[in-house]
Short mmCIF file of C-alpha atoms and ligand atoms in Angstrom, two decimals:
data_model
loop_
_atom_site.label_atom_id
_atom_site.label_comp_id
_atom_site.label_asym_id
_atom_site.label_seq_id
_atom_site.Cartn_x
_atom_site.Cartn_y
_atom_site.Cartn_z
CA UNK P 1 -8.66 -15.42 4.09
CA UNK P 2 -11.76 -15.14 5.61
CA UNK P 3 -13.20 -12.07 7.22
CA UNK P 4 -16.01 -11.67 9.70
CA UNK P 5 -17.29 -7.74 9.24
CA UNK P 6 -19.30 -5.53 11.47
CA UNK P 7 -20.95 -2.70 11.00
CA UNK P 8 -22.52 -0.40 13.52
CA UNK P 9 -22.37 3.05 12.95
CA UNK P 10 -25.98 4.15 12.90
CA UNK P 11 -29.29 2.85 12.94
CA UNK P 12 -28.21 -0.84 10.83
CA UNK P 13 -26.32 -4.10 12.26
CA UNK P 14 -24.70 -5.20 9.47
CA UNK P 15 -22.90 -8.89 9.91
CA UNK P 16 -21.02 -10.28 6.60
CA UNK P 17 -18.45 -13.07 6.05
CA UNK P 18 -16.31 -12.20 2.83
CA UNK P 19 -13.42 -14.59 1.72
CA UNK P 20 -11.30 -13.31 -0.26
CA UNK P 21 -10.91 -16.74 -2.81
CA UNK P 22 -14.86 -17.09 -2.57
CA UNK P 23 -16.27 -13.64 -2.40
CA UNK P 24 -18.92 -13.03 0.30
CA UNK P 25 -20.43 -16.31 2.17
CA UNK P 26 -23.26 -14.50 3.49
CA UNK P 27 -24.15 -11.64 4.97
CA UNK P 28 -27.54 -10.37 7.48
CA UNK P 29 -28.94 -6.85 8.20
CA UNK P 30 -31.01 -5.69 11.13
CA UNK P 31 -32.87 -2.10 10.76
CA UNK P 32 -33.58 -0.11 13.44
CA UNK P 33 -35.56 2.09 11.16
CA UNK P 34 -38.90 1.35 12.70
CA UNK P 35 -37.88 1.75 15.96
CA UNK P 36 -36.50 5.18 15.46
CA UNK P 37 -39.66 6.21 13.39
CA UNK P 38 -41.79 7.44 16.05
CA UNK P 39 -39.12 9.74 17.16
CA UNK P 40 -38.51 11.03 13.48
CA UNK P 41 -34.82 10.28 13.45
CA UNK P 42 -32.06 8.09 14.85
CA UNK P 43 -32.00 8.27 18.55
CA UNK P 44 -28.01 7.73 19.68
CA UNK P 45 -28.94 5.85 23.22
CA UNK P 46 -31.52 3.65 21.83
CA UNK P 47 -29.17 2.82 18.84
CA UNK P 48 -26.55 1.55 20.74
CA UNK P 49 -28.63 -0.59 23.07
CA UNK P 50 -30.44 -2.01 20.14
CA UNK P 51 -27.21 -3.25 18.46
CA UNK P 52 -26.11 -4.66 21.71
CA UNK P 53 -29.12 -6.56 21.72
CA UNK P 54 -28.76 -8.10 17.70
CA UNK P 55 -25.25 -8.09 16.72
CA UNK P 56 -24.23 -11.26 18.73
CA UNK P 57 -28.04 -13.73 17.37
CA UNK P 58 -26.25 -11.77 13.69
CA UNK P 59 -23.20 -13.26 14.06
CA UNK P 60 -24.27 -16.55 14.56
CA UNK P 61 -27.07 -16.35 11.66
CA UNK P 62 -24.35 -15.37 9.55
CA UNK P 63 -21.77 -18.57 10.53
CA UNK P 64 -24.48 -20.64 10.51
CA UNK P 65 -25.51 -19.55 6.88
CA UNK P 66 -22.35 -20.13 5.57
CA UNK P 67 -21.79 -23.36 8.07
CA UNK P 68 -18.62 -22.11 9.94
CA UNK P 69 -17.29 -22.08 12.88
CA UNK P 70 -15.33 -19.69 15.00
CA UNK P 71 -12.00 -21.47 14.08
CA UNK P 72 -12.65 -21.05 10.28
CA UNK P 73 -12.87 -17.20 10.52
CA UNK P 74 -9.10 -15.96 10.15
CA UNK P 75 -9.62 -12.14 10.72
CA UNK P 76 -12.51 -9.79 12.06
CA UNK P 77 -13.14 -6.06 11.03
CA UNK P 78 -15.42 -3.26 12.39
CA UNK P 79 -16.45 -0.23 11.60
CA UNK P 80 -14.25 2.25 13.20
CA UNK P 81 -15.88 5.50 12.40
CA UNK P 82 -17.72 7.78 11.54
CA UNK P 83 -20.76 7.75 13.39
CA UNK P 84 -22.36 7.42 16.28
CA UNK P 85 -20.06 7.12 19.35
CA UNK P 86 -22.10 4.59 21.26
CA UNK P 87 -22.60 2.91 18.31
CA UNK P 88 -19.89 2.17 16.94
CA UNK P 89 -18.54 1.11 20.39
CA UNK P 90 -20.74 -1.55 20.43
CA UNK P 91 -19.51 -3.24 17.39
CA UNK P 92 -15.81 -2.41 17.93
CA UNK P 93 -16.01 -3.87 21.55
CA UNK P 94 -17.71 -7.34 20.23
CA UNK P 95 -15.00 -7.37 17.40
CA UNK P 96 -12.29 -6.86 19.54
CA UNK P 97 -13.89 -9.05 22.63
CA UNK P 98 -14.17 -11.87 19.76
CA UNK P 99 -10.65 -11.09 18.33
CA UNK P 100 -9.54 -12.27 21.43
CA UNK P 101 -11.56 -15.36 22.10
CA UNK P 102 -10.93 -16.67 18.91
CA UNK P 103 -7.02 -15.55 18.76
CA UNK P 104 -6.93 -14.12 15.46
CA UNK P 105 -6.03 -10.36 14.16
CA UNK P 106 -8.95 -7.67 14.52
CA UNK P 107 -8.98 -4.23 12.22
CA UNK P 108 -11.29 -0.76 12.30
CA UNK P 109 -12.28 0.40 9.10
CA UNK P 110 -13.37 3.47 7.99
CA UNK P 111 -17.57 3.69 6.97
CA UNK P 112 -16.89 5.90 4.01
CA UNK P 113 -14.26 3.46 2.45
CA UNK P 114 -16.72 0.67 3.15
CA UNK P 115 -18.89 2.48 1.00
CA UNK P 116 -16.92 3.43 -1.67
CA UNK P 117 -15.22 0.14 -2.46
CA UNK P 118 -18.79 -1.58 -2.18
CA UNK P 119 -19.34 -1.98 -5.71
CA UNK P 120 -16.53 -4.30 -5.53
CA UNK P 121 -18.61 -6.88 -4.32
CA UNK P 122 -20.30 -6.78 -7.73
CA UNK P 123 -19.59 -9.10 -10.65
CA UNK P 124 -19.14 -6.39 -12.39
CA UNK P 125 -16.90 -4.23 -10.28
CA UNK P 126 -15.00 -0.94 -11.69
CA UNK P 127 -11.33 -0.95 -12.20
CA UNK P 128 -8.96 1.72 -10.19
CA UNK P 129 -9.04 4.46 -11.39
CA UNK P 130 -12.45 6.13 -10.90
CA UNK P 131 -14.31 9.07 -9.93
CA UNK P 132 -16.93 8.29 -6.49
CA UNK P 133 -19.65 10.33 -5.18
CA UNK P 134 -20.66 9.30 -1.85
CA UNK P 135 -23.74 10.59 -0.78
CA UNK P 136 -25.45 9.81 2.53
CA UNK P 137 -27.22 11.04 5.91
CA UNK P 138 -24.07 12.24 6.77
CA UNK P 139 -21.82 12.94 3.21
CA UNK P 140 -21.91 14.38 -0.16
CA UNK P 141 -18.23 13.63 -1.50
CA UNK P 142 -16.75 13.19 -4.71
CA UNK P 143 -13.10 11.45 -4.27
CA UNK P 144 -11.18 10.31 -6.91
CA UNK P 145 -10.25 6.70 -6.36
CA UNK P 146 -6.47 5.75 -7.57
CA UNK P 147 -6.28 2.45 -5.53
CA UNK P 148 -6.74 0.89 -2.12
CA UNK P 149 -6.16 4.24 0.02
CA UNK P 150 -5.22 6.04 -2.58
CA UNK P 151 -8.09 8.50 -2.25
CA UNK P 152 -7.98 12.65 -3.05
CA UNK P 153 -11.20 14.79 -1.98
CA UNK P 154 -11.97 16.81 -5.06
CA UNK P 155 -14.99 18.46 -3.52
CA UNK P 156 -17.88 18.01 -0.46
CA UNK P 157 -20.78 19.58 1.30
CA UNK P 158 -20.05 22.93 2.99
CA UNK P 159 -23.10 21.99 5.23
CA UNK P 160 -25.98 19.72 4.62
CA UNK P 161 -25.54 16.12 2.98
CA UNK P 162 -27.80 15.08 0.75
CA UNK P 163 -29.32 12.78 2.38
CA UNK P 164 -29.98 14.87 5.10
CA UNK P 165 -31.65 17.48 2.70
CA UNK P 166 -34.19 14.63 1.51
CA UNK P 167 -34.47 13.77 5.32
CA UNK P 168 -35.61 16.99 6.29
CA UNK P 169 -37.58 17.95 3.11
CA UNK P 170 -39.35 14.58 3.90
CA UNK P 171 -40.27 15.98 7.54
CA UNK P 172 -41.65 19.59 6.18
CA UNK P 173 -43.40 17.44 3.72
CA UNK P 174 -44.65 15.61 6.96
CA UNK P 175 -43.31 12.05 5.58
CA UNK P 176 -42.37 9.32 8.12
CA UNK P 177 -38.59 9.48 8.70
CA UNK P 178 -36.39 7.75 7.08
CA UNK P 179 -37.64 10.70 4.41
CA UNK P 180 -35.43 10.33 1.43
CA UNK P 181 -37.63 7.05 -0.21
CA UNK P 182 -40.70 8.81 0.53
CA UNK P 183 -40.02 12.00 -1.31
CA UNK P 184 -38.49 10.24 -4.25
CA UNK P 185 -41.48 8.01 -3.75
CA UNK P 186 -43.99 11.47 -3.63
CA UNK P 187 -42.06 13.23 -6.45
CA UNK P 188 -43.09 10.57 -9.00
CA UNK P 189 -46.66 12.01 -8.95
CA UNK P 190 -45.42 15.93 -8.85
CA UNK P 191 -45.02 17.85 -12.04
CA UNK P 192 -41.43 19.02 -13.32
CA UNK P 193 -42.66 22.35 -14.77
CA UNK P 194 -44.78 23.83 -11.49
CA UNK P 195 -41.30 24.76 -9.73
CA UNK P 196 -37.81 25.21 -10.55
CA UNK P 197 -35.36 25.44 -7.22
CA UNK P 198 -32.14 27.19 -6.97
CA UNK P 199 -29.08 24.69 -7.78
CA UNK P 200 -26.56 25.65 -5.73
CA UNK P 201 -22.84 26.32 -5.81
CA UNK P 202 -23.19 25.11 -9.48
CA UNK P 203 -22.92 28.68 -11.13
CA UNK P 204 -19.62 28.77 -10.34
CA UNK P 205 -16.09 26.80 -10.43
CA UNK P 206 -15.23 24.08 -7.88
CA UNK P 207 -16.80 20.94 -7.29
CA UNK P 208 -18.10 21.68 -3.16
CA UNK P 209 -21.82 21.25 -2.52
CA UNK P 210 -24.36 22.90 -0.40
CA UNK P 211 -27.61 22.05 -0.06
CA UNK P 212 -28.67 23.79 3.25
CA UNK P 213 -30.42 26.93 1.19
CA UNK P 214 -32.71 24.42 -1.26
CA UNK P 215 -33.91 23.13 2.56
CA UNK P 216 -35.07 27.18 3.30
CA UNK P 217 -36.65 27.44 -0.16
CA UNK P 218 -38.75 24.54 0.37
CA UNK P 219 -39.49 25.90 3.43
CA UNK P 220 -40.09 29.06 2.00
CA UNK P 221 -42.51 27.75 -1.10
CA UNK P 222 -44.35 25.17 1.51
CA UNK P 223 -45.42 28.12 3.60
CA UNK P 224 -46.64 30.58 1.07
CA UNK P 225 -49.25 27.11 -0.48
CA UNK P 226 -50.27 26.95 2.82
CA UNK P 227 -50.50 30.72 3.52
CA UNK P 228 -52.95 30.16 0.30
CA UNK P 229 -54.56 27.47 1.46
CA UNK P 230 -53.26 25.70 -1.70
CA UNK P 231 -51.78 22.46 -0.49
CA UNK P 232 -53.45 19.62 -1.48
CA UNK P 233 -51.54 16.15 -1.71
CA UNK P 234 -50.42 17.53 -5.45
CA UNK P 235 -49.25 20.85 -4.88
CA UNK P 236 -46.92 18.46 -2.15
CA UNK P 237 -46.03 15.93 -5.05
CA UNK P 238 -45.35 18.99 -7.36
CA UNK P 239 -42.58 20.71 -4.58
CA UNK P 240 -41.34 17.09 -3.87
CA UNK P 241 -40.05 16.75 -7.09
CA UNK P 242 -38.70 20.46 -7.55
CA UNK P 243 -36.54 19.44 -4.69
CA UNK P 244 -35.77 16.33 -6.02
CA UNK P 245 -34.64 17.70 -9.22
CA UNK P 246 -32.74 20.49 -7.80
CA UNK P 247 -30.57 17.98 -5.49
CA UNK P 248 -30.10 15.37 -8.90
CA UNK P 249 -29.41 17.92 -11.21
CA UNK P 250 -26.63 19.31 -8.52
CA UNK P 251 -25.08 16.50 -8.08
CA UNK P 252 -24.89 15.24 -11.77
CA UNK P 253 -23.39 18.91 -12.70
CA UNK P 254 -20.72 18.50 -9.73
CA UNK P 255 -20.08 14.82 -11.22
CA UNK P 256 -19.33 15.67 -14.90
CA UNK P 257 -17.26 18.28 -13.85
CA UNK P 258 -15.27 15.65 -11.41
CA UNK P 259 -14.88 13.30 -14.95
CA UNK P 260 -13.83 16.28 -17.07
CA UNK P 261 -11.16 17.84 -14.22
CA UNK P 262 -9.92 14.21 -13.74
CA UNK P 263 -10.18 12.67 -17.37
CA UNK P 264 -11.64 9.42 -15.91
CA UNK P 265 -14.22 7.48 -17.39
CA UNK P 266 -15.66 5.68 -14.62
CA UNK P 267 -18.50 6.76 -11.99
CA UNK P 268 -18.62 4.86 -8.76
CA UNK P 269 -22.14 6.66 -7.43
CA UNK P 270 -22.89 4.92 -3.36
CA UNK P 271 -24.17 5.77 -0.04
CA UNK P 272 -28.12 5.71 1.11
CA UNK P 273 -28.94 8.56 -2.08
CA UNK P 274 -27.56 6.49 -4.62
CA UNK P 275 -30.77 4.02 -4.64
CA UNK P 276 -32.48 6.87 -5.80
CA UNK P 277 -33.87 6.27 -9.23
CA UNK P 278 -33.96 9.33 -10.91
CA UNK P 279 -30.39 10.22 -10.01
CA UNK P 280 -29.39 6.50 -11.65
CA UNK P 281 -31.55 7.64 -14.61
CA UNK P 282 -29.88 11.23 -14.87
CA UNK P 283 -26.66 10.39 -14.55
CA UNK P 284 -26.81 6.97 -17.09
CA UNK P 285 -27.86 9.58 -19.50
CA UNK P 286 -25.17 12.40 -18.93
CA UNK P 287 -21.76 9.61 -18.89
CA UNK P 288 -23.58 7.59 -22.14
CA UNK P 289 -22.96 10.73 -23.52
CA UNK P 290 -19.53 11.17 -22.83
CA UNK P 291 -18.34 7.72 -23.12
CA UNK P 292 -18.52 7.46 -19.70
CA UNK P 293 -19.98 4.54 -17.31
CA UNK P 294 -21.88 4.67 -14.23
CA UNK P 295 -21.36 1.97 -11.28
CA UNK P 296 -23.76 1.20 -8.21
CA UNK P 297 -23.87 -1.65 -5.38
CA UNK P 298 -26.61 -3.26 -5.56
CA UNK P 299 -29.69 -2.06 -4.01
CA UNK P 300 -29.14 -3.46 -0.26
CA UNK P 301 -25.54 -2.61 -0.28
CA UNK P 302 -26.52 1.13 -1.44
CA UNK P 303 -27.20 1.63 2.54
CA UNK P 304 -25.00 0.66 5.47
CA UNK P 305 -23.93 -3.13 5.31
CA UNK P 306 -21.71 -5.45 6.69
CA UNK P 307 -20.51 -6.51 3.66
CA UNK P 308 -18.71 -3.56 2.45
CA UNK P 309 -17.30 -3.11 5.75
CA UNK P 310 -15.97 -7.32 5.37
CA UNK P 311 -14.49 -6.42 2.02
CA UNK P 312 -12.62 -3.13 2.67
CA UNK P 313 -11.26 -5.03 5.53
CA UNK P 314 -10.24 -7.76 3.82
CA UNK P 315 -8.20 -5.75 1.72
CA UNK P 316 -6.89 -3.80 4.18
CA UNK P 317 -5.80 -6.99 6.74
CA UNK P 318 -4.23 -8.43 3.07
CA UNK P 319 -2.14 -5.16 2.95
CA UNK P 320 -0.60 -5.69 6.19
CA UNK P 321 -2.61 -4.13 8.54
CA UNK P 322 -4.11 -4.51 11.71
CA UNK P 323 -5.44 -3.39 15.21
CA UNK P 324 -2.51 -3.10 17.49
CA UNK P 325 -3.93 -1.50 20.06
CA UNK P 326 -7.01 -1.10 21.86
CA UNK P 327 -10.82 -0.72 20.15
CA UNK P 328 -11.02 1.97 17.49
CA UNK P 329 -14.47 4.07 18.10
CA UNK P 330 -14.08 7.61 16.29
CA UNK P 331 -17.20 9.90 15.44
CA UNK P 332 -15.43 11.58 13.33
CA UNK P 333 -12.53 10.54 10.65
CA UNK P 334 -11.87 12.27 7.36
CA UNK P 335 -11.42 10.02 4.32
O1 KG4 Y 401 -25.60 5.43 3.60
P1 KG4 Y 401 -26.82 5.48 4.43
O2 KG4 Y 401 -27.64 4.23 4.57
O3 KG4 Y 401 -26.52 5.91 5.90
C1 KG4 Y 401 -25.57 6.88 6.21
O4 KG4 Y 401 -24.40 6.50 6.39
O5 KG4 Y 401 -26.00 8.06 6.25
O6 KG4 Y 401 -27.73 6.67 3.83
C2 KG4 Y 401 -28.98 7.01 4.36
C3 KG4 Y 401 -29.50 8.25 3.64
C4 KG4 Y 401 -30.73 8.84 4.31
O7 KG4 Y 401 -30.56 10.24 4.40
C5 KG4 Y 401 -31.86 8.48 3.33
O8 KG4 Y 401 -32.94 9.40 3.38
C6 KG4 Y 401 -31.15 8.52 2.01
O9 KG4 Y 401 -29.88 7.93 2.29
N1 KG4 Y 401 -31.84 7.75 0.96
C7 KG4 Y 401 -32.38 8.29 -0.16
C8 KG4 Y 401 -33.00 7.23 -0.88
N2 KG4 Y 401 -32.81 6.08 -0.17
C9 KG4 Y 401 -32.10 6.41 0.94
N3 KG4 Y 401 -32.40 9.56 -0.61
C10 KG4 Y 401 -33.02 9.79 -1.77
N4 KG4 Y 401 -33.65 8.86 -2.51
C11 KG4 Y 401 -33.66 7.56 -2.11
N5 KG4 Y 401 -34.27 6.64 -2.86
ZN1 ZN Y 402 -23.47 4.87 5.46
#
């Protein structure tokens, strides 16, 4: 079978082709991320517009790449929700509008599956069952993975995601948006020992997150250098990486716990925050010690793709189902 995915939820048109004998044909990517820039975050009206405007040239790149044509494409899949409402319209409407032309069966997926199942695509790809942390601009989760659906919430953010802590760190740092590169990229230069930030929710049981009190404490330590006059493009570096640490060290704590509560062995770490190297380095570190392994997409389907959203529905159409009704455009959609 061969599956034409879309994915519009945010600020990315993502267009893949997977088939499920081959693996994926091709797949194309459009950022928005410099046209949001100036305003320092994703602006909802302009997103939607701009997909309207790429998704269609996309889906013919992406036939052309892998020399198709409409009647070789047996099913179509879209991102359902989460996200942004007009957004995701936009790509459920095309899917469904080309569903029709093209007489075959159309599905909405769910964005958070897409990215936990996107290792999958890899070579390499973990066997069910495993332990995921998803963390993006919009979720810190770790599920535990038994098989296709078969997903239990073991813990999440009570407030902030991650990546929205590193996106508005980055902005009281005064980094161009999107911010969560650019402080990883600043913290390389800071020095470990200057600060140490609080690490919350970790000094007790339970395996929820919070990370809207380490955005106040950078707050809090960026306005007492500058009530010193003390901050120079190091003292910046040196908070960058407190922050960083406190959010990687969090995370990894929540995560070991997640492998010792479940007894699994295997790490499936995706969503935007998982590019970021020193969590990769941190947590390779903490599961070599406990026999443990660590698995990631690779790097460009760490952030929103249309190839994860191709291969979850893939194996979702091979299960059975399908859209029976009309377009599927939900902003929000638990796991
Ligand atoms: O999964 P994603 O592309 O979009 C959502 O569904 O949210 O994740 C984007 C998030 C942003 O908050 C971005 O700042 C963060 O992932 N991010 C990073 C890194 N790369 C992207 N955060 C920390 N370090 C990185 N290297
Ligand atoms: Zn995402």
């Amino acid at each position: 079978m061969r599956v034409l995915g879309i994915e519009t939820s945010c600020d990315e048109t993502g267009v893949a082709i997977y088939d499920t004998d081959q693996g994926l044909l091709a797949d194309a990517l459009y950022s928005q991320i410099a046209m949001h820039a100036e305003f320092g975050g994703v602006v909802p009206e302009l997103a939607s517009r701009d997909h309207t405007r790429k998704l269609l040239p996309l889906i013919q790149q992406v036939m052309d790449e892998a020399q198709l044509k409409a009647a070789d494409i047996d099913a179509i899949t879209y991102t359902a929700g989460p996200g942004l409402v007009g957004a995701l319209m936009v790509g459920a409407s095309t899917a469904h509008g080309l569903a029709k032309a093209w007489g075959v069966p159309v599905l909405g997926v769910h964005h958070m599956e897409g990215h936990l199942l996107a290792p999958m695509l890899e070579d390499d790809a973990p066997e069910f069952p495993f332990v995921a942390l998803l963390v993006s601009g919009g979720h810190t989760q770790l599920v535990a993975v038994r098989g296709l659906g078969e997903y239990e919430l073991l813990g999440e953010s009570v407030d902030d995601a991650a990546g929205e802590a590193f996106d508005k760190a980055a902005k009281m740092l005064e980094l161009p948006y999107p911010g969560g590169p650019q402080v990883a990229k600043l913290a390389e230069q800071g020095d470990p020992r200057r600060y140490r930030f609080p690490r919350p929710m970790t000094d007790r049981p339970g395996l929820d997150f919070s990370f809207s009190g380490l955005k106040t404490h950078t707050m809090v330590t960026l306005k007492k250098a500058k009530a010193a006059d003390d901050l120079d493009e190091q003292h910046c570096a040196d908070i960058a990486r407190a922050f960083e640490e406190a959010v990687v060290d969090t995370l990894v704590i929540k995560c070991r716990r997640a492998l010792d509560q479940t007894g699994l062995k295997r790490l499936v770490v995706a969503g935007g925050v998982s590019a970021n190297t020193r969590l990769r380095e941190r947590l390779s570190h903490e599961l070599t010690k406990r026999n443990a392994r660590a698995y990631y997409p690779r790097g460009r389907f760490c952030t929103d793709n249309g190839a994860m959203i191709a291969y979850v529905g893939a194996q979702r159409l091979n299960a059975g189902e399908q859209d029976t009704g009309p377009m599927k455009a939900v902003p929000r959609w638990p796991l």
